[in-house]
PDB file of C-alpha atoms in Angstrom:
ATOM      1  CA  MET A 586     123.216 125.688  85.666  1.00 49.00           C
ATOM      2  CA  ALA A 587     120.620 124.360  88.130  1.00 58.00           C
ATOM      3  CA  LEU A 588     117.455 122.811  86.777  1.00 59.00           C
ATOM      4  CA  THR A 589     114.112 124.334  87.727  1.00 64.00           C
ATOM      5  CA  LEU A 590     111.979 121.584  89.235  1.00 60.00           C
ATOM      6  CA  PRO A 591     108.195 121.796  89.475  1.00 62.00           C
ATOM      7  CA  ALA A 592     106.669 122.320  92.887  1.00 68.00           C
ATOM      8  CA  GLY A 593     105.491 119.177  94.625  1.00 75.00           C
ATOM      9  CA  LEU A 594     105.966 115.537  93.676  1.00 83.00           C
ATOM     10  CA  THR A 595     105.657 114.322  90.108  1.00 87.00           C
ATOM     11  CA  PRO A 596     103.578 111.199  89.310  1.00 88.00           C
ATOM     12  CA  SER A 597     106.744 109.120  88.866  1.00 90.00           C
ATOM     13  CA  GLU A 598     108.018 110.233  92.278  1.00 91.00           C
ATOM     14  CA  VAL A 599     104.684 109.353  93.880  1.00 91.00           C
ATOM     15  CA  ALA A 600     104.846 105.896  92.285  1.00 92.00           C
ATOM     16  CA  PHE A 601     108.377 105.479  93.645  1.00 93.00           C
ATOM     17  CA  LEU A 602     107.215 106.317  97.171  1.00 92.00           C
ATOM     18  CA  CYS A 603     104.332 103.879  96.756  1.00 93.00           C
ATOM     19  CA  GLU A 604     106.842 101.046  96.376  1.00 93.00           C
ATOM     20  CA  MET A 605     107.676 101.511 100.079  1.00 91.00           C
ATOM     21  CA  GLU A 606     104.165 100.340 101.021  1.00 92.00           C
ATOM     22  CA  LEU A 607     104.018  97.034 102.877  1.00 92.00           C
ATOM     23  CA  VAL A 608     102.163  94.132 101.254  1.00 95.00           C
ATOM     24  CA  THR A 609     101.507  90.544 102.245  1.00 96.00           C
ATOM     25  CA  VAL A 610     103.163  87.711 100.316  1.00 96.00           C
ATOM     26  CA  ILE A 611     103.139  83.917 100.433  1.00 96.00           C
ATOM     27  CA  PRO A 612     106.666  82.706  99.588  1.00 96.00           C
ATOM     28  CA  ARG A 613     107.025  79.759  97.236  1.00 94.00           C
ATOM     29  CA  GLN A 614     110.509  78.880  98.438  1.00 92.00           C
ATOM     30  CA  ARG A 615     112.692  79.559 101.427  1.00 93.00           C
ATOM     31  CA  LEU A 616     114.634  82.799 101.414  1.00 91.00           C
ATOM     32  CA  GLU A 617     117.154  84.185 103.864  1.00 92.00           C
ATOM     33  CA  GLY A 618     116.394  87.330 105.821  1.00 88.00           C
ATOM     34  CA  LEU A 619     117.615  90.747 104.662  1.00 86.00           C
ATOM     35  CA  ASP A 620     118.786  93.864 106.467  1.00 87.00           C
ATOM     36  CA  LEU A 621     117.190  96.810 104.687  1.00 84.00           C
ATOM     37  CA  LEU A 622     117.221 100.513 105.450  1.00 82.00           C
ATOM     38  CA  GLY A 623     113.576 100.290 106.419  1.00 77.00           C
ATOM     39  CA  GLY A 624     114.252  97.476 108.850  1.00 82.00           C
ATOM     40  CA  PRO A 625     115.163  93.787 108.799  1.00 87.00           C
ATOM     41  CA  ILE A 626     113.213  91.264 106.729  1.00 88.00           C
ATOM     42  CA  THR A 627     112.653  87.968 108.498  1.00 89.00           C
ATOM     43  CA  PRO A 628     113.445  84.705 106.639  1.00 92.00           C
ATOM     44  CA  LEU A 629     110.656  83.575 104.327  1.00 93.00           C
ATOM     45  CA  GLN A 630     109.317  80.061 104.812  1.00 93.00           C
ATOM     46  CA  PRO A 631     106.454  78.630 102.738  1.00 93.00           C
ATOM     47  CA  PRO A 632     103.532  78.567 103.251  1.00 92.00           C
ATOM     48  CA  TYR A 633     103.638  81.184 106.000  1.00 94.00           C
ATOM     49  CA  ARG A 634     102.650  84.733 105.160  1.00 95.00           C
ATOM     50  CA  ALA A 635     105.166  87.555 105.360  1.00 94.00           C
ATOM     51  CA  THR A 636     105.050  91.338 105.083  1.00 92.00           C
ATOM     52  CA  LEU A 637     107.445  92.918 102.587  1.00 93.00           C
ATOM     53  CA  PRO A 638     107.894  96.284 100.879  1.00 92.00           C
ATOM     54  CA  LEU A 639     106.046  96.440  97.590  1.00 94.00           C
ATOM     55  CA  TRP A 640     109.232  96.756  95.510  1.00 94.00           C
ATOM     56  CA  LEU A 641     110.643  93.546  96.981  1.00 94.00           C
ATOM     57  CA  ALA A 642     107.330  91.711  96.658  1.00 95.00           C
ATOM     58  CA  LEU A 643     107.114  92.672  92.967  1.00 96.00           C
ATOM     59  CA  LEU A 644     110.685  91.469  92.409  1.00 95.00           C
ATOM     60  CA  LEU A 645     109.964  88.079  93.990  1.00 95.00           C
ATOM     61  CA  LYS A 646     106.709  87.829  92.048  1.00 96.00           C
ATOM     62  CA  ARG A 647     108.484  88.384  88.728  1.00 95.00           C
ATOM     63  CA  GLN A 648     110.993  85.726  89.729  1.00 95.00           C
ATOM     64  CA  ARG A 649     108.103  83.372  90.608  1.00 94.00           C
ATOM     65  CA  ARG A 650     109.402  83.045  94.128  1.00 95.00           C
ATOM     66  CA  ALA A 651     106.323  84.451  95.889  1.00 95.00           C
ATOM     67  CA  ASN A 652     102.642  85.260  95.418  1.00 96.00           C
ATOM     68  CA  ILE A 653     101.133  88.550  96.526  1.00 97.00           C
ATOM     69  CA  LEU A 654      97.929  88.677  98.556  1.00 96.00           C
ATOM     70  CA  PRO A 655      95.962  91.740  97.405  1.00 95.00           C
ATOM     71  CA  PRO A 656      94.588  94.086 100.070  1.00 95.00           C
ATOM     72  CA  PRO A 657      90.880  93.684 100.885  1.00 96.00           C
ATOM     73  CA  TRP A 658      89.932  96.961  99.199  1.00 96.00           C
ATOM     74  CA  LEU A 659      91.322  95.675  95.861  1.00 96.00           C
ATOM     75  CA  SER A 660      88.368  93.372  95.273  1.00 96.00           C
ATOM     76  CA  VAL A 661      85.165  93.548  93.274  1.00 96.00           C
ATOM     77  CA  PRO A 662      82.761  93.851  96.272  1.00 96.00           C
ATOM     78  CA  ALA A 663      84.829  96.544  98.001  1.00 96.00           C
ATOM     79  CA  LEU A 664      85.453  98.612  94.863  1.00 96.00           C
ATOM     80  CA  THR A 665      81.794  98.311  93.817  1.00 97.00           C
ATOM     81  CA  HIS A 666      80.703  99.684  97.193  1.00 96.00           C
ATOM     82  CA  ILE A 667      83.233 102.525  97.067  1.00 96.00           C
ATOM     83  CA  LEU A 668      82.214 103.379  93.493  1.00 96.00           C
ATOM     84  CA  SER A 669      78.572 103.656  94.555  1.00 96.00           C
ATOM     85  CA  LEU A 670      79.597 106.031  97.361  1.00 94.00           C
ATOM     86  CA  GLU A 671      81.552 108.154  94.900  1.00 94.00           C
ATOM     87  CA  GLN A 672      78.631 108.344  92.471  1.00 93.00           C
ATOM     88  CA  GLU A 673      76.094 109.233  95.168  1.00 92.00           C
ATOM     89  CA  SER A 674      78.058 112.008  96.871  1.00 89.00           C
ATOM     90  CA  PRO A 675      79.656 115.211  95.516  1.00 86.00           C
ATOM     91  CA  VAL A 676      82.617 114.768  97.892  1.00 87.00           C
ATOM     92  CA  PHE A 677      85.286 112.097  97.899  1.00 90.00           C
ATOM     93  CA  SER A 678      84.618 108.859  99.758  1.00 90.00           C
ATOM     94  CA  PRO A 679      86.229 108.818 103.222  1.00 88.00           C
ATOM     95  CA  PRO A 680      89.634 107.161 103.622  1.00 86.00           C
ATOM     96  CA  PRO A 681      90.002 103.940 105.616  1.00 87.00           C
ATOM     97  CA  PRO A 682      89.684 104.318 109.395  1.00 83.00           C
ATOM     98  CA  LEU A 683      92.941 104.591 111.314  1.00 79.00           C
ATOM     99  CA  PRO A 684      94.095 101.631 113.418  1.00 74.00           C
ATOM    100  CA  PRO A 685      93.300 101.832 117.148  1.00 77.00           C
ATOM    101  CA  ASN A 686      95.739 103.945 119.167  1.00 75.00           C
ATOM    102  CA  SER A 687      97.415 105.149 115.983  1.00 70.00           C
ATOM    103  CA  HIS A 688      99.440 108.355 116.218  1.00 71.00           C
ATOM    104  CA  THR A 689     100.046 108.702 112.485  1.00 71.00           C
ATOM    105  CA  GLY A 690      97.866 109.178 109.447  1.00 66.00           C
ATOM    106  CA  PRO A 691      98.002 108.424 105.732  1.00 65.00           C
ATOM    107  CA  PRO A 692     100.300 107.688 104.021  1.00 62.00           C
ATOM    108  CA  PHE A 693     102.194 106.412 107.087  1.00 71.00           C
ATOM    109  CA  VAL A 694      99.804 103.618 108.056  1.00 77.00           C
ATOM    110  CA  PRO A 695      99.721 100.073 106.610  1.00 81.00           C
ATOM    111  CA  ALA A 696      97.042 100.125 103.930  1.00 88.00           C
ATOM    112  CA  ALA A 697      98.060  97.404 101.474  1.00 91.00           C
ATOM    113  CA  THR A 698      98.511  94.310 103.620  1.00 93.00           C
ATOM    114  CA  ALA A 699      96.061  91.401 103.619  1.00 92.00           C
ATOM    115  CA  ASP A 700      94.566  92.587 106.930  1.00 90.00           C
ATOM    116  CA  ALA A 701      94.075  96.212 105.823  1.00 90.00           C
ATOM    117  CA  SER A 702      90.658  97.835 105.907  1.00 89.00           C
ATOM    118  CA  ALA A 703      88.273  97.388 102.973  1.00 91.00           C
ATOM    119  CA  GLN A 704      86.153 100.413 103.925  1.00 88.00           C
ATOM    120  CA  GLY A 705      87.882 103.025 101.813  1.00 90.00           C
ATOM    121  CA  LEU A 706      90.633 103.864  99.366  1.00 93.00           C
ATOM    122  CA  PRO A 707      94.084 104.413 100.906  1.00 92.00           C
ATOM    123  CA  TYR A 708      96.447 107.231  99.992  1.00 92.00           C
ATOM    124  CA  HIS A 709      98.310 105.222  97.312  1.00 93.00           C
ATOM    125  CA  TRP A 710      95.265 103.317  96.013  1.00 94.00           C
ATOM    126  CA  LEU A 711      95.628 104.254  92.335  1.00 95.00           C
ATOM    127  CA  GLU A 712      99.306 103.580  91.743  1.00 95.00           C
ATOM    128  CA  LEU A 713      99.384 100.546  94.040  1.00 95.00           C
ATOM    129  CA  GLY A 714      96.392  98.971  92.331  1.00 95.00           C
ATOM    130  CA  GLU A 715      97.901  99.523  88.891  1.00 95.00           C
ATOM    131  CA  MET A 716     101.229  97.981  89.943  1.00 96.00           C
ATOM    132  CA  LEU A 717      99.548  94.893  91.371  1.00 96.00           C
ATOM    133  CA  LEU A 718      97.307  94.487  88.332  1.00 96.00           C
ATOM    134  CA  ASP A 719     100.301  94.745  86.018  1.00 95.00           C
ATOM    135  CA  ALA A 720     102.648  92.393  87.898  1.00 94.00           C
ATOM    136  CA  ALA A 721     100.333  90.108  89.871  1.00 94.00           C
ATOM    137  CA  ALA A 722      97.029  89.977  88.014  1.00 94.00           C
ATOM    138  CA  ASP A 723      96.881  86.192  88.509  1.00 94.00           C
ATOM    139  CA  ASP A 724      96.860  86.740  92.295  1.00 95.00           C
ATOM    140  CA  ILE A 725      93.801  89.019  92.143  1.00 95.00           C
ATOM    141  CA  LEU A 726      90.356  87.458  92.002  1.00 94.00           C
ATOM    142  CA  GLU A 727      88.352  88.709  88.983  1.00 94.00           C
ATOM    143  CA  GLY A 728      91.263  90.848  87.852  1.00 93.00           C
ATOM    144  CA  ASP A 729      89.493  92.144  84.734  1.00 95.00           C
ATOM    145  CA  ASN A 730      86.518  93.399  86.749  1.00 97.00           C
ATOM    146  CA  VAL A 731      88.853  94.940  89.311  1.00 97.00           C
ATOM    147  CA  ARG A 732      90.668  96.760  86.527  1.00 96.00           C
ATOM    148  CA  ARG A 733      87.362  98.060  85.136  1.00 97.00           C
ATOM    149  CA  LEU A 734      86.225  99.288  88.551  1.00 97.00           C
ATOM    150  CA  MET A 735      89.566 101.003  89.104  1.00 96.00           C
ATOM    151  CA  ARG A 736      89.164 102.809  85.789  1.00 96.00           C
ATOM    152  CA  ASP A 737      85.597 103.880  86.660  1.00 96.00           C
ATOM    153  CA  LEU A 738      86.697 105.122  90.070  1.00 95.00           C
ATOM    154  CA  ARG A 739      89.503 107.139  88.542  1.00 94.00           C
ATOM    155  CA  GLU A 740      87.147 108.810  86.062  1.00 94.00           C
ATOM    156  CA  VAL A 741      84.539 109.647  88.716  1.00 94.00           C
ATOM    157  CA  ARG A 742      87.098 111.085  91.111  1.00 92.00           C
ATOM    158  CA  MET A 743      88.877 113.098  88.409  1.00 89.00           C
ATOM    159  CA  ALA A 744      85.512 114.588  87.467  1.00 88.00           C
ATOM    160  CA  LYS A 745      85.166 115.721  91.088  1.00 87.00           C
ATOM    161  CA  MET A 746      88.630 117.268  90.909  1.00 82.00           C
ATOM    162  CA  ARG A 747      87.548 119.258  87.860  1.00 80.00           C
ATOM    163  CA  GLU A 748      84.364 120.355  89.630  1.00 79.00           C
ATOM    164  CA  GLY A 749      86.562 121.485  92.513  1.00 72.00           C
ATOM    165  CA  VAL A 750      88.376 123.803  90.119  1.00 68.00           C
ATOM    166  CA  LYS A 751      85.056 125.476  89.300  1.00 65.00           C
ATOM    167  CA  VAL A 752      84.455 125.931  93.028  1.00 61.00           C
ATOM    168  CA  LEU A 753      87.852 127.591  93.337  1.00 60.00           C
ATOM    169  CA  GLU A 754      86.944 129.965  90.533  1.00 58.00           C
ATOM    170  CA  GLY A 755      83.895 130.955  92.577  1.00 57.00           C
ATOM    171  CA  GLY A 756      86.079 131.899  95.527  1.00 57.00           C
ATOM    172  CA  ARG A 757      85.108 128.958  97.722  1.00 60.00           C
ATOM    173  CA  GLU A 758      87.247 126.247  99.273  1.00 63.00           C
ATOM    174  CA  VAL A 759      87.518 122.628  98.106  1.00 64.00           C
ATOM    175  CA  ARG A 760      87.284 119.640 100.406  1.00 69.00           C
ATOM    176  CA  VAL A 761      90.060 117.204  99.475  1.00 73.00           C
ATOM    177  CA  VAL A 762      89.813 114.682 102.321  1.00 80.00           C
ATOM    178  CA  GLY A 763      90.335 111.223 100.852  1.00 85.00           C
ATOM    179  CA  VAL A 764      92.218 112.342  97.726  1.00 88.00           C
ATOM    180  CA  GLY A 765      95.090 110.000  96.828  1.00 89.00           C
ATOM    181  CA  GLY A 766      98.729 110.832  96.228  1.00 89.00           C
ATOM    182  CA  MET A 767      98.673 110.152  92.493  1.00 91.00           C
ATOM    183  CA  GLU A 768      95.465 112.158  92.094  1.00 89.00           C
ATOM    184  CA  VAL A 769      97.124 115.131  93.766  1.00 85.00           C
ATOM    185  CA  ALA A 770     100.210 114.800  91.555  1.00 86.00           C
ATOM    186  CA  GLU A 771      98.152 114.524  88.360  1.00 82.00           C
ATOM    187  CA  GLY A 772      95.779 117.341  89.288  1.00 76.00           C
ATOM    188  CA  ARG A 773      98.424 119.739  90.578  1.00 74.00           C
ATOM    189  CA  ALA A 774      99.092 121.183  87.109  1.00 66.00           C
ATOM    190  CA  PHE A 775      95.598 122.411  86.279  1.00 65.00           C
ATOM    191  CA  ILE A 776      94.648 123.213  89.891  1.00 64.00           C
ATOM    192  CA  GLY A 777      97.849 125.187  90.323  1.00 61.00           C
ATOM    193  CA  GLY A 778      97.107 127.028  87.095  1.00 58.00           C
ATOM    194  CA  VAL A 779      93.662 128.020  88.368  1.00 55.00           C
ATOM    195  CA  VAL A 780      95.066 129.170  91.720  1.00 58.00           C
ATOM    196  CA  ASP A 781      97.755 131.247  90.002  1.00 61.00           C
ATOM    197  CA  GLY A 782      95.116 132.761  87.738  1.00 60.00           C
ATOM    198  CA  LEU A 783      92.924 133.654  90.721  1.00 56.00           C
ATOM    199  CA  ARG A 784      95.914 135.159  92.494  1.00 63.00           C
ATOM    200  CA  LYS A 785      96.709 137.347  89.484  1.00 66.00           C
ATOM    201  CA  ILE A 786      93.075 138.423  89.199  1.00 61.00           C
ATOM    202  CA  GLY A 787      93.024 139.306  92.893  1.00 64.00           C
ATOM    203  CA  ALA A 788      96.261 141.281  92.574  1.00 67.00           C
ATOM    204  CA  SER A 789      94.877 143.122  89.534  1.00 71.00           C
ATOM    205  CA  LYS A 790      91.677 144.020  91.404  1.00 71.00           C
ATOM    206  CA  GLU A 791      93.669 145.260  94.392  1.00 73.00           C
ATOM    207  CA  LEU A 792      95.872 147.401  92.160  1.00 74.00           C
ATOM    208  CA  SER A 793      92.817 148.857  90.428  1.00 76.00           C
ATOM    209  CA  ARG A 794      91.234 149.654  93.791  1.00 77.00           C
ATOM    210  CA  LYS A 795      94.347 151.451  95.015  1.00 79.00           C
ATOM    211  CA  GLU A 796      94.600 153.446  91.798  1.00 77.00           C
ATOM    212  CA  ARG A 797      90.924 154.415  92.063  1.00 79.00           C
ATOM    213  CA  GLU A 798      91.323 155.513  95.682  1.00 81.00           C
ATOM    214  CA  ALA A 799      94.425 157.531  94.806  1.00 78.00           C
ATOM    215  CA  GLU A 800      92.553 159.223  91.968  1.00 78.00           C
ATOM    216  CA  GLU A 801      89.628 160.040  94.275  1.00 78.00           C
ATOM    217  CA  ARG A 802      91.959 161.588  96.838  1.00 78.00           C
ATOM    218  CA  GLU A 803      93.568 163.728  94.161  1.00 78.00           C
ATOM    219  CA  ASN A 804      90.118 164.927  93.076  1.00 78.00           C
ATOM    220  CA  GLY A 805      89.103 165.620  96.678  1.00 69.00           C
ATOM    221  CA  LEU A 806      86.432 162.919  96.740  1.00 58.00           C
ATOM    222  CA  GLY A 807      87.849 160.821  99.526  1.00 52.00           C
ATOM    223  CA  GLY A 808      88.738 163.577 102.017  1.00 49.00           C
ATOM    224  CA  ALA A 809      85.539 163.444 104.070  1.00 48.00           C
ATOM    225  CA  ASP A 810      85.741 159.708 104.503  1.00 49.00           C
ATOM    226  CA  ASP A 811      89.385 159.985 105.526  1.00 49.00           C
ATOM    227  CA  ASP A 812      88.515 162.635 108.155  1.00 50.00           C
ATOM    228  CA  GLU A 813      85.771 160.397 109.549  1.00 49.00           C
ATOM    229  CA  ASP A 814      88.192 157.498 109.740  1.00 49.00           C
ATOM    230  CA  ASP A 815      90.681 159.705 111.594  1.00 48.00           C
ATOM    231  CA  ASP A 816      88.022 160.742 114.099  1.00 49.00           C
ATOM    232  CA  MET A 817      87.111 157.100 114.688  1.00 45.00           C
ATOM    233  CA  GLU A 818      90.737 156.225 115.380  1.00 48.00           C
ATOM    234  CA  LEU A 819      90.997 159.049 117.962  1.00 40.00           C
TER     235      LEU A 819
END
């Protein structure tokens, strides 16, 4: 019997995809190159920087064979600025600008390397920041303050998601530019519930309207309007 899977990605699946993000490391010892499905990894030679997938960088960090350079946006000044933007505006802060001559968008642009932009939160900001704080807190300057700012940002942005649900209930659209992958996965349950509820309400109203029109036609109340509509069509 096949299992019924929920629509969209779950938070654990989003975190798994986040591990494909490229980060910058400083190796602590020489390592041979690797041929991975995502492409070859050049040999690592201290103290030269290298770009690795997050999952490999975390593995080397746990083995004390490399240090991870956090992206510029994962710092106290950058997060403080972004938090102020979030608190001052009812919409989400804009994502980082795309690289020049880029033909792709988030999440298919490098956003976690040491030379990434500090002017916004990337698509995987929440899960990537938590992974780095858990495994490489000693590589992040003022890690405790960074963790606090991450928590404040998450609360402010989730409050905006909840406000967006109220907008949906009013029949208006929600602007979700700049929303991260984990935020979408976590908010899909209650947002999807609201959308399904609105769809059922709309279907119920449509059914009631059709029943009312059918009743009016049976009572001879809608004949004149129907004749006028026929004349208009001719």
